[in-house]
Coordinates of C-alpha atoms and ligand atoms in Angstrom, one line a residue:
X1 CA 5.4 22.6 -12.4
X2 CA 2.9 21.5 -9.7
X3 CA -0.6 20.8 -11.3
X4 CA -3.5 21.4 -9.2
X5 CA -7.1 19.4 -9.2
X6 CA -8.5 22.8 -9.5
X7 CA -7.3 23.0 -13.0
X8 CA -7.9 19.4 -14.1
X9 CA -11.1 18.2 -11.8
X10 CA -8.7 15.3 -11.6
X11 CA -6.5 14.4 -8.6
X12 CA -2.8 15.1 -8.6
X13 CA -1.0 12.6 -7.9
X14 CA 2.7 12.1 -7.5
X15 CA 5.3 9.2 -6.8
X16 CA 8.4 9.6 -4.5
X17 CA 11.2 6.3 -5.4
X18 CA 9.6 6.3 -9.5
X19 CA 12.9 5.1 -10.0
X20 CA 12.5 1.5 -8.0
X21 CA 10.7 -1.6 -9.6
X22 CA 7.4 -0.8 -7.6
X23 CA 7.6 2.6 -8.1
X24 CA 7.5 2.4 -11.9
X25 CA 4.8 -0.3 -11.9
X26 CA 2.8 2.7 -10.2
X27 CA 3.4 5.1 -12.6
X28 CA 2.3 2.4 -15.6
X29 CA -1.1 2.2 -13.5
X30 CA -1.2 5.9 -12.6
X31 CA -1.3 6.4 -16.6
X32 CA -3.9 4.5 -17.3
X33 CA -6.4 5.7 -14.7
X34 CA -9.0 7.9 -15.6
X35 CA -9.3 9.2 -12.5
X36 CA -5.8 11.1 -12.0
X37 CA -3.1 13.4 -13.5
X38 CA 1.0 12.3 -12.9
X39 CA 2.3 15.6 -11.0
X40 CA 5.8 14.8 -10.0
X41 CA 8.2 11.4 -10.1
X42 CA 10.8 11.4 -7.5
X43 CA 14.0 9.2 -7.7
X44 CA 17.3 9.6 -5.3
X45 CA 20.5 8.7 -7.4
X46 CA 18.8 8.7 -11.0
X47 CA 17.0 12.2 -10.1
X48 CA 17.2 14.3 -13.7
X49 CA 16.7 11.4 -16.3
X50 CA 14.1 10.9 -18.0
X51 CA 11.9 8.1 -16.9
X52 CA 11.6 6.3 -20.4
X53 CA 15.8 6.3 -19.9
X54 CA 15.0 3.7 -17.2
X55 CA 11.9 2.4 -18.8
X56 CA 11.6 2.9 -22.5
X57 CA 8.4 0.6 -22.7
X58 CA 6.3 3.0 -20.6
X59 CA 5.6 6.3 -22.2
X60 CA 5.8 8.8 -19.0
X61 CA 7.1 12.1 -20.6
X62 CA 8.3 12.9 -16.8
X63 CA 11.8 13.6 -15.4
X64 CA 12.6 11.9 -12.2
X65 CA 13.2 15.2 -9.6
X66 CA 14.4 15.2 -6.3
X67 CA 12.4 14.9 -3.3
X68 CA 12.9 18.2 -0.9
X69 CA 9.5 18.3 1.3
X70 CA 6.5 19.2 -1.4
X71 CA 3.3 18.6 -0.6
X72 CA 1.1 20.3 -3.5
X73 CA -0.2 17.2 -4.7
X74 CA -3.1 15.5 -3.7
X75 CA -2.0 12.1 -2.9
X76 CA 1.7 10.9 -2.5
X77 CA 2.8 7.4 -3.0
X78 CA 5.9 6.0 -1.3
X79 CA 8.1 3.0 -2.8
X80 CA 11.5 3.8 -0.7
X81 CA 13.5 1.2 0.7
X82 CA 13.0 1.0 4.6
X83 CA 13.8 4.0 7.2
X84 CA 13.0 6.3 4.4
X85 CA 9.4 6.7 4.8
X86 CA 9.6 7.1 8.4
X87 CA 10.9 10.4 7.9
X88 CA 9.1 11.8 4.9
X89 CA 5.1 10.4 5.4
X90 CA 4.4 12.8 9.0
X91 CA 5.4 16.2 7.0
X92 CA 2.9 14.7 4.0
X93 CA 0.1 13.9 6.2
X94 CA 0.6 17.2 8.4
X95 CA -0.2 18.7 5.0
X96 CA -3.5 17.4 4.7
X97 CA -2.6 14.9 1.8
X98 CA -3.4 11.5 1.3
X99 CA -0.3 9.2 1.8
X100 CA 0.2 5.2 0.8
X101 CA 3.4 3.8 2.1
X102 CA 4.5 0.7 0.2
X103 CA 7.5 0.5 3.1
X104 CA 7.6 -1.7 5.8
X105 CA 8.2 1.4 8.5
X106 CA 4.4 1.7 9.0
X107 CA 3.1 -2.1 9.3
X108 CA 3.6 -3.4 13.0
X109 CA 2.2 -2.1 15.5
X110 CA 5.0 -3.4 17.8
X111 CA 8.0 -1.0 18.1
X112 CA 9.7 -4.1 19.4
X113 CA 8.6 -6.3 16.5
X114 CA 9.8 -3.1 14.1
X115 CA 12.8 -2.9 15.7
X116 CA 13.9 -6.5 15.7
X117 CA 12.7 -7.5 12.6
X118 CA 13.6 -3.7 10.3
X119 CA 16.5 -3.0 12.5
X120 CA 15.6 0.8 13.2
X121 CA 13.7 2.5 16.2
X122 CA 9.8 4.0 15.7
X123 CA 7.7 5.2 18.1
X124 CA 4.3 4.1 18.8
X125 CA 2.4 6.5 16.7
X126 CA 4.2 5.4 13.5
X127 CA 1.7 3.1 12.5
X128 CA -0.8 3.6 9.9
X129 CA -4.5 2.0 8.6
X130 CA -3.0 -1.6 6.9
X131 CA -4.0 -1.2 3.0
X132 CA -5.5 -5.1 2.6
X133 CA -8.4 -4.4 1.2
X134 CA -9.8 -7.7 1.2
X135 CA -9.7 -7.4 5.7
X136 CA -10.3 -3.6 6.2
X137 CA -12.2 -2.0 3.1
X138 CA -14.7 0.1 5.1
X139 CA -11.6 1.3 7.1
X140 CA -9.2 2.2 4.5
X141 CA -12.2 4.0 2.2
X142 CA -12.3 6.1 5.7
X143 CA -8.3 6.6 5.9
X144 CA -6.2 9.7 4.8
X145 CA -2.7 7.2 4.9
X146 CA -2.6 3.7 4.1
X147 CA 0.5 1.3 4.9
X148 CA 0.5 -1.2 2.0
X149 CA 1.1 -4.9 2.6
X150 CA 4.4 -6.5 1.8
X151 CA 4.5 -9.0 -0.8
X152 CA 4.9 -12.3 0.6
X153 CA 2.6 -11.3 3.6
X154 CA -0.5 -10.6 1.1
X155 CA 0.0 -13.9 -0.5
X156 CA 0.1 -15.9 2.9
X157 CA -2.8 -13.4 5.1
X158 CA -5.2 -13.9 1.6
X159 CA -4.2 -17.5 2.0
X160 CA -5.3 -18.0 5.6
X161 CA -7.8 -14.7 6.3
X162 CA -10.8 -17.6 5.9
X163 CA -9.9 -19.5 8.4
X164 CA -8.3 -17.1 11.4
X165 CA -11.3 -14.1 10.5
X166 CA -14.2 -16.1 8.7
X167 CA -16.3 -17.2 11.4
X168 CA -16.9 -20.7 11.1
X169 CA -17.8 -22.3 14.0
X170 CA -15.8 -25.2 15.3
X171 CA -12.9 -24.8 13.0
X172 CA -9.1 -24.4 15.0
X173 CA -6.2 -23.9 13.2
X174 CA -3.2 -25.8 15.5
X175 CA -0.3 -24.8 13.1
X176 CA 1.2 -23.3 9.4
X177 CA 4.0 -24.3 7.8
X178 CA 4.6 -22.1 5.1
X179 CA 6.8 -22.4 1.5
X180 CA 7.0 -19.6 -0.4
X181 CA 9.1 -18.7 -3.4
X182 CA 9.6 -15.2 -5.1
X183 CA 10.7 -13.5 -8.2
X184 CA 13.7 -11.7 -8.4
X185 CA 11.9 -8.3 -8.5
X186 CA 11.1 -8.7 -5.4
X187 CA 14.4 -7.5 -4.3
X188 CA 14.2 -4.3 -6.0
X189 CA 16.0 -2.9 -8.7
X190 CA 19.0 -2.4 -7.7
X191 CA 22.0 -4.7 -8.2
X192 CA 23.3 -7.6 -5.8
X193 CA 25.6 -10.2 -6.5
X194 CA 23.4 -13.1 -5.0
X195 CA 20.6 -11.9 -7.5
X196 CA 22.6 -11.8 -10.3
X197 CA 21.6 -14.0 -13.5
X198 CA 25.0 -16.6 -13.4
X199 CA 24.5 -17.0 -9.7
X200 CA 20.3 -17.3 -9.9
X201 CA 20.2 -18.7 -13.5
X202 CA 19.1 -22.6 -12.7
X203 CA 19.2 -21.7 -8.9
X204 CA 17.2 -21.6 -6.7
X205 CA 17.5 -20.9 -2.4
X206 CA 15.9 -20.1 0.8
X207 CA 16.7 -16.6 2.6
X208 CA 15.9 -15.4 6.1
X209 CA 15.1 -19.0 7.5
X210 CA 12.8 -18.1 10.5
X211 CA 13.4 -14.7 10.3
X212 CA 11.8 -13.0 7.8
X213 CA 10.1 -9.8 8.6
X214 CA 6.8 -10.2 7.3
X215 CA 6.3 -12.7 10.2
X216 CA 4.7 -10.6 12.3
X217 CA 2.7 -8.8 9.9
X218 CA 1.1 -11.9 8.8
X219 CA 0.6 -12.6 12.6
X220 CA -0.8 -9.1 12.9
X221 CA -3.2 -9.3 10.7
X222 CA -4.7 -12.2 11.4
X223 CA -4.8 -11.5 14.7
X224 CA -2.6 -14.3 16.1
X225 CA 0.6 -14.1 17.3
X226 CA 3.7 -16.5 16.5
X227 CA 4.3 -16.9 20.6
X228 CA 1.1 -17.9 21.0
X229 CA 1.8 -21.6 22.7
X230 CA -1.1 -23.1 21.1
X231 CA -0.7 -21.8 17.8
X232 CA 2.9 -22.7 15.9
X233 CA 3.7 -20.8 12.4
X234 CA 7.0 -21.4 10.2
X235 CA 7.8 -19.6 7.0
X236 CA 10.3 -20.6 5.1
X237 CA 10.9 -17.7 1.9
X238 CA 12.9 -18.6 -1.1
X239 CA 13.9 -17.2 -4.1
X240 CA 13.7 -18.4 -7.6
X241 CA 14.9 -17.4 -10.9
X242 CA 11.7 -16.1 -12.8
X243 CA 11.3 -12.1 -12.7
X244 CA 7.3 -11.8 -11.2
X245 CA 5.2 -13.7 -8.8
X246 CA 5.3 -15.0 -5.5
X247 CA 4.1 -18.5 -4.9
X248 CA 2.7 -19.7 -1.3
X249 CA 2.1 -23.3 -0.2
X250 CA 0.0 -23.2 3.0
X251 CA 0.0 -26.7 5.1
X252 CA -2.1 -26.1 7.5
X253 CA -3.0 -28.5 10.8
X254 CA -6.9 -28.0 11.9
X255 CA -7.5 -29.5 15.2
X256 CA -10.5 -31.6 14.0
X257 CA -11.3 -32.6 10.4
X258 CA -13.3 -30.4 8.4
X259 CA -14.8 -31.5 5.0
X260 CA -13.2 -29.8 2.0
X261 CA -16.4 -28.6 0.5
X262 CA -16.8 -26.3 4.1
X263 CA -13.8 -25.2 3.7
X264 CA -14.2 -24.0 0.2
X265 CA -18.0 -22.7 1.1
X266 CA -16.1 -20.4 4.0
X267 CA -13.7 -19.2 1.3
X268 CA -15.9 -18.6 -1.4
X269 CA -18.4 -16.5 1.3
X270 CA -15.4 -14.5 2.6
X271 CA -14.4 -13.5 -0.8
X272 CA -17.7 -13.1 -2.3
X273 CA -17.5 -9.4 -2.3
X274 CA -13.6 -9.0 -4.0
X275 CA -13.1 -8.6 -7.2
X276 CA -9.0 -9.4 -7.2
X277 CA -9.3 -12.8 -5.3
X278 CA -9.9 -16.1 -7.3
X279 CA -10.5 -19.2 -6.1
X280 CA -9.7 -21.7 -8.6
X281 CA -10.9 -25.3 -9.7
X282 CA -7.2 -26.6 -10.4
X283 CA -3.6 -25.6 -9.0
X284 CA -3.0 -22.1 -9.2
X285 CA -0.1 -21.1 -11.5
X286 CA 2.3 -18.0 -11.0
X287 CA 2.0 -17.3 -14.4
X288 CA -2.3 -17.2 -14.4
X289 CA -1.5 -13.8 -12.3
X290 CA 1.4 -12.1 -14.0
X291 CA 0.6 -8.8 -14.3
X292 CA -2.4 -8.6 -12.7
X293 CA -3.6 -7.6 -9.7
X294 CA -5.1 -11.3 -8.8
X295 CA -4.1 -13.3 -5.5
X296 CA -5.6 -16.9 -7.3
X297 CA -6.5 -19.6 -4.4
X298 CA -6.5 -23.4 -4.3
X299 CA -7.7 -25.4 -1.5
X300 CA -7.2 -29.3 -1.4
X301 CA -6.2 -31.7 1.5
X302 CA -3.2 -33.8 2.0
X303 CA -2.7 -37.8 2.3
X304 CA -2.7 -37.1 6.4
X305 CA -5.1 -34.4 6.9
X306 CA -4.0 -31.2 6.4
X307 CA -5.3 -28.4 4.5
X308 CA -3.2 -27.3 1.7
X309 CA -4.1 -23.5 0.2
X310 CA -1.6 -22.4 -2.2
X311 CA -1.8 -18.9 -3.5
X312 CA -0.2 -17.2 -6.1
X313 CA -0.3 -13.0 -6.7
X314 CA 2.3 -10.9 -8.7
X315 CA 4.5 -9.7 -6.3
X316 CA 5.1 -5.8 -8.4
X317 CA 0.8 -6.1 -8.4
X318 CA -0.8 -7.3 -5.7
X319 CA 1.8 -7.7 -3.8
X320 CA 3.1 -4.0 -4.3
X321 CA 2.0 -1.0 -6.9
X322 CA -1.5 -2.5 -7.6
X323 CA -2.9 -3.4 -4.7
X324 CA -1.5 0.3 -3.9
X325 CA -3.6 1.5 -6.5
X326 CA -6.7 -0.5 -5.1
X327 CA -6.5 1.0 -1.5
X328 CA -6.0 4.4 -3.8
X329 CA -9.3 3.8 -5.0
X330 CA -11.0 2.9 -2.0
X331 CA -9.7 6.0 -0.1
X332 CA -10.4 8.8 -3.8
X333 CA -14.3 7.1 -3.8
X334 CA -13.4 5.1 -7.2
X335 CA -14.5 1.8 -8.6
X336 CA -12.2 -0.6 -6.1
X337 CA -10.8 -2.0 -9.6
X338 CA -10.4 1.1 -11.7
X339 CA -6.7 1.1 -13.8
X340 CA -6.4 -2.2 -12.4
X341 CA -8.4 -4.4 -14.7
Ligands
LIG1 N1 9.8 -5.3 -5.1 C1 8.7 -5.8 -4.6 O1 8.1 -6.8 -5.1 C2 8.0 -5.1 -3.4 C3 8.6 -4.0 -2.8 N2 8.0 -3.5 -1.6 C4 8.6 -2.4 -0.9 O2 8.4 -1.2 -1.7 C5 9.6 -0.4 -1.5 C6 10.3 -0.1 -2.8 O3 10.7 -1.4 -3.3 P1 11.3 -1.6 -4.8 O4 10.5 -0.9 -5.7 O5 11.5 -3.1 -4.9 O6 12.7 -1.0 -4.6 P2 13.8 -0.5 -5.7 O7 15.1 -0.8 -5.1 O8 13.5 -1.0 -7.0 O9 13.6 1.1 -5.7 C7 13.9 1.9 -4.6 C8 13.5 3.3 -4.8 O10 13.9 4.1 -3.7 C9 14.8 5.1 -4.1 N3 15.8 5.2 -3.0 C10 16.8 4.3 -2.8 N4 17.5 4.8 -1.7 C11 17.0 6.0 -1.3 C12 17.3 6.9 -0.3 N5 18.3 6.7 0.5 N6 16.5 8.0 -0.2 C13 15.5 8.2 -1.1 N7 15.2 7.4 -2.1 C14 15.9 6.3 -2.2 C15 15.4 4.6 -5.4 O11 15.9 5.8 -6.1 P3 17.1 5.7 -7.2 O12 16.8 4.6 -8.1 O13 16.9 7.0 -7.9 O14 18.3 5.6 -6.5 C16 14.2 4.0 -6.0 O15 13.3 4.9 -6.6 C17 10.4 -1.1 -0.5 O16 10.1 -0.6 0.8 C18 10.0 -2.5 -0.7 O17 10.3 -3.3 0.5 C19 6.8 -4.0 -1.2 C20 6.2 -5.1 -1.8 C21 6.8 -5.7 -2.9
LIG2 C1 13.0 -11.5 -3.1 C2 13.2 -10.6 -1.9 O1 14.3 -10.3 -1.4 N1 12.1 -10.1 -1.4 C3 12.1 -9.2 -0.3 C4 10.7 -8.7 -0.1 C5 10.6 -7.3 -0.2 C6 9.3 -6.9 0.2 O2 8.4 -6.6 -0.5 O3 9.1 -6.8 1.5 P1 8.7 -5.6 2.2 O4 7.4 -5.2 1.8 O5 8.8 -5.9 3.6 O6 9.7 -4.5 1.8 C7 12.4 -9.9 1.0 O7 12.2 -11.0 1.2 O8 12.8 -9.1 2.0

């Protein structure tokens, strides 16, 4: 059964991959907001079980159904592993329904980039508004589909977004070197070996070593680019064996000093206006954002000049289903932070 806002004077909304990790955080948001009405959950190989079979602790009465082209809801979310999107989100849009991708397949403007970095072939038009509200608010309230930031790249653009888009005067940023470590459920829910608890459990280990492919989406959005000779950016990702969270360390070379109080001034201005970004006194803490839709900031400097931000955001939150909910928000006319605090 299809509800429609009609009946309810609520919107529809449904969720297409409920099954996934990112998917189900959306439906525990999606319950709580005041705003909107569950229509259908859609799941691939667990398609006719209940939800509460795959997540007992969240009381959705729905039963995962199988996706085949509807588009009588309102707004659709998308939590599908890569390529997947690419196919479903034109038909949605051609509807006239509001669409937020949690993929990569709509994020880099670059076909070449896509390709290299995804592995599969898009054309140019398959790009759509990028859903960081803290960059593009005014643009994503005026979008109809949103492509929602990957994890580690919201942690490491809300990191840097001061310094590459804030304005001050004088202030060069001559390289990043960047160490950042995430939960396991950042690989999704489904079952690899590496990722399982004896070969994780007191582990830890870096993946994708200079290639990982939210590279160019951080480069993207802060409007930089990786081959740019006088600019020089490293990410090194890891993984860790905690379930939630994504913790970035940020060295970052400026050309000439800047004192630290500046830098926190330019933060603190550029942020003044976002509810979900924190900058904090001490060191942030993966655990201080656990579950909520947070990105907590530090700022100090290192023994030879460089800046150190370190940032920390849940990776299922901010860095996935809420942050999804935010640009939701934005784009429906709601309180930015409605279901989300
Ligand atoms: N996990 C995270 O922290 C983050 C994830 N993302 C992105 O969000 C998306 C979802 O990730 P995540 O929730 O972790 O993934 P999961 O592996 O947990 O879930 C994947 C979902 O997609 C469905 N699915 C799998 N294969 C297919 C297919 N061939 N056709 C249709 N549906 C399929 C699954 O259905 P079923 O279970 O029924 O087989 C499930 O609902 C990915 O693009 C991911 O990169 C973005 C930011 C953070
Ligand atoms: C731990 C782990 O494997 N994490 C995934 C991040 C998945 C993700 O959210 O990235 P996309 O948004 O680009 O899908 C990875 O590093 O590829």
């Amino acid at each position: 059964m299809n509800l429609t806002s009609m009946q309810h004077n609520k919107v529809t909304v449904s969720v297409i991959g409920a099954s996934g990790y990112s998917g189900a955080e959306l439906v525990k948001l999606l319950m709580k907001h005041p705003g909107i009405i569950i229509d259908e959950l859609y799941a691939h190989t667990q398609a006719g079980k209940r939800f509460t079979e795959l997540y007992p602790a969240i009381p959705c009465d729905k039963t995962f159904q199988t996706y085949s082209g509807q588009t009588d809801s309102d707004v659709y979310f998308l939590a599908l592993p890569h390529g997947e999107a690419l196919q479903l989100v034109p038909g949605i849009v051609k509807a006239g329904k509001k669409v937020i991708d949690l993929s990569g397949d709509f994020r880099l403007t670059s076909t070449a980039e896509h390709k290299h970095f995804y592995g599969g072939d898009k054309s140019a038009e398959d790009v759509l508004q990028y859903g960081m509200p803290e960059l593009f608010r005014d643009e994503i309230a005026g979008s109809t589909a949103i492509s929602n930031p990957g994890c580690y790249a919201t942690s490491i653009i809300l990191g840097l977004a001061p310094l590459f888009r804030g304005g001050m005067a004088g202030l060069e940023v001559e390289s990043v070197n960047v160490t950042a470590v995430s939960g396991i459920s950042g690989a999704g829910r489904s079952a690899k070996l590496e990722l399982s608890f004896s070969e994780m459990s007191g582990n830890m280990r870096a993946y994708k070593v200079g290639k990982h492919q939210h590279t160019p989406e951080i480069m993207q959005a802060l409007g930089t680019s990786a081959t740019d000779p006088s600019f020089r950016f490293v990410m090194t990702p890891m993984i860790a064996p905690y379930v939630r969270g994504i913790y970035s360390v940020l060295n970052v070379r400026l050309a000439s000093p800047v004192a630290l109080e500046s830098i926190r001034e330019l933060y603190a201005e550029f942020y003044a206006s976002a509810p979900f970004v924190r900058l904090r006194d001490g060191v942030t803490e993966v655990s201080h954002v656990a579950y909520t839709n947070f990105c907590d900031v530090s700022l100090a400097f290192e023994s030879d000049g460089s800046l150190v931000v370190i940032t920390a955001i849940d990776n299922l939150m901010k860095g996935a289903a809420g942050q999804a909910v935010q640009n939701m928000n934005l784009m429906l006319g709601f309180d930015e932070t409605t279901a989300l605090l």
